[in-house]
Amino acid sequence: MKNLALLFILSVVSYSCIAQRIVLSNSATIDPPKGMTKIPSKNISNTLGQKFAMTKYMSKAIKEHGDEIYTVDNMVIVVTSGRITREPGFLRRYKLALDETADFSSGYTSKIEMIAGKQVYTRQVIAESFNLYRFTAINSGEDTLVNGFIQFNESDRKRARVVLIDLIRGLKFNR
């Protein structure tokens, strides 16, 4: 009887852990960082308008990805995934293209780095007095991308970097 009760409790605990995984697409899922919550579509404008500034990035994200917007602490996170035609060296070429058009006076920096064994192109930019970490991760087959950004205040810079790393650590490519 004790074994049956223990088995039931372990099943419930493991199910609740699985339930927190976010499905980004058929090709990618993510275990969200602690405290990350989804903003319901019907509350997005209201919630973001009250707690966060509506930057042009945020307005565009709401329009294009309204059901993929999350918050953690005082930050807003948008994360999406999609398939691309396999293109070896994609991140390097993508970085070169974006760096050519970047406004370096806005605090723009970019790099391709390995985070938790995944190749990630990260950009940092200041836009409308808010900081953004934009990120693009690609799977080893170079045919699935995960894109997103974290909008944060300057005072949350270190925490935003931790959240970015936690997002990438929780990222699982299914291909």
PDB file of N, CA and C in Angstrom, residues 2-16:
ATOM      1  N   LYS A   2       1.957   1.239   0.824  1.00  0.00           N
ATOM      2  CA  LYS A   2       2.859   2.388   0.862  1.00  0.00           C
ATOM      3  C   LYS A   2       3.493   2.616  -0.505  1.00  0.00           C
ATOM      4  N   ASN A   3       3.863   1.519  -1.166  1.00  0.00           N
ATOM      5  CA  ASN A   3       4.481   1.632  -2.483  1.00  0.00           C
ATOM      6  C   ASN A   3       3.518   2.238  -3.497  1.00  0.00           C
ATOM      7  N   LEU A   4       2.260   1.865  -3.415  1.00  0.00           N
ATOM      8  CA  LEU A   4       1.253   2.401  -4.318  1.00  0.00           C
ATOM      9  C   LEU A   4       1.072   3.901  -4.088  1.00  0.00           C
ATOM     10  N   ALA A   5       1.014   4.315  -2.831  1.00  0.00           N
ATOM     11  CA  ALA A   5       0.875   5.739  -2.504  1.00  0.00           C
ATOM     12  C   ALA A   5       2.097   6.517  -2.976  1.00  0.00           C
ATOM     13  N   LEU A   6       3.277   5.968  -2.766  1.00  0.00           N
ATOM     14  CA  LEU A   6       4.510   6.622  -3.198  1.00  0.00           C
ATOM     15  C   LEU A   6       4.544   6.738  -4.719  1.00  0.00           C
ATOM     16  N   LEU A   7       4.147   5.692  -5.403  1.00  0.00           N
ATOM     17  CA  LEU A   7       4.098   5.707  -6.856  1.00  0.00           C
ATOM     18  C   LEU A   7       3.134   6.781  -7.356  1.00  0.00           C
ATOM     19  N   PHE A   8       1.986   6.907  -6.718  1.00  0.00           N
ATOM     20  CA  PHE A   8       1.009   7.922  -7.092  1.00  0.00           C
ATOM     21  C   PHE A   8       1.587   9.326  -6.898  1.00  0.00           C
ATOM     22  N   ILE A   9       2.215   9.570  -5.769  1.00  0.00           N
ATOM     23  CA  ILE A   9       2.794  10.889  -5.479  1.00  0.00           C
ATOM     24  C   ILE A   9       3.891  11.223  -6.490  1.00  0.00           C
ATOM     25  N   LEU A  10       4.754  10.269  -6.778  1.00  0.00           N
ATOM     26  CA  LEU A  10       5.820  10.502  -7.755  1.00  0.00           C
ATOM     27  C   LEU A  10       5.251  10.770  -9.145  1.00  0.00           C
ATOM     28  N   SER A  11       4.182  10.090  -9.497  1.00  0.00           N
ATOM     29  CA  SER A  11       3.536  10.317 -10.791  1.00  0.00           C
ATOM     30  C   SER A  11       2.986  11.728 -10.891  1.00  0.00           C
ATOM     31  N   VAL A  12       2.339  12.197  -9.839  1.00  0.00           N
ATOM     32  CA  VAL A  12       1.777  13.553  -9.825  1.00  0.00           C
ATOM     33  C   VAL A  12       2.890  14.587  -9.925  1.00  0.00           C
ATOM     34  N   VAL A  13       3.962  14.394  -9.168  1.00  0.00           N
ATOM     35  CA  VAL A  13       5.084  15.334  -9.197  1.00  0.00           C
ATOM     36  C   VAL A  13       5.724  15.363 -10.579  1.00  0.00           C
ATOM     37  N   SER A  14       5.971  14.203 -11.175  1.00  0.00           N
ATOM     38  CA  SER A  14       6.598  14.180 -12.494  1.00  0.00           C
ATOM     39  C   SER A  14       5.673  14.775 -13.549  1.00  0.00           C
ATOM     40  N   TYR A  15       4.375  14.558 -13.437  1.00  0.00           N
ATOM     41  CA  TYR A  15       3.430  15.143 -14.383  1.00  0.00           C
ATOM     42  C   TYR A  15       3.445  16.661 -14.279  1.00  0.00           C
ATOM     43  N   SER A  16       3.498  17.194 -13.069  1.00  0.00           N
ATOM     44  CA  SER A  16       3.499  18.651 -12.913  1.00  0.00           C
ATOM     45  C   SER A  16       4.772  19.254 -13.475  1.00  0.00           C
TER      46      SER A  16
END
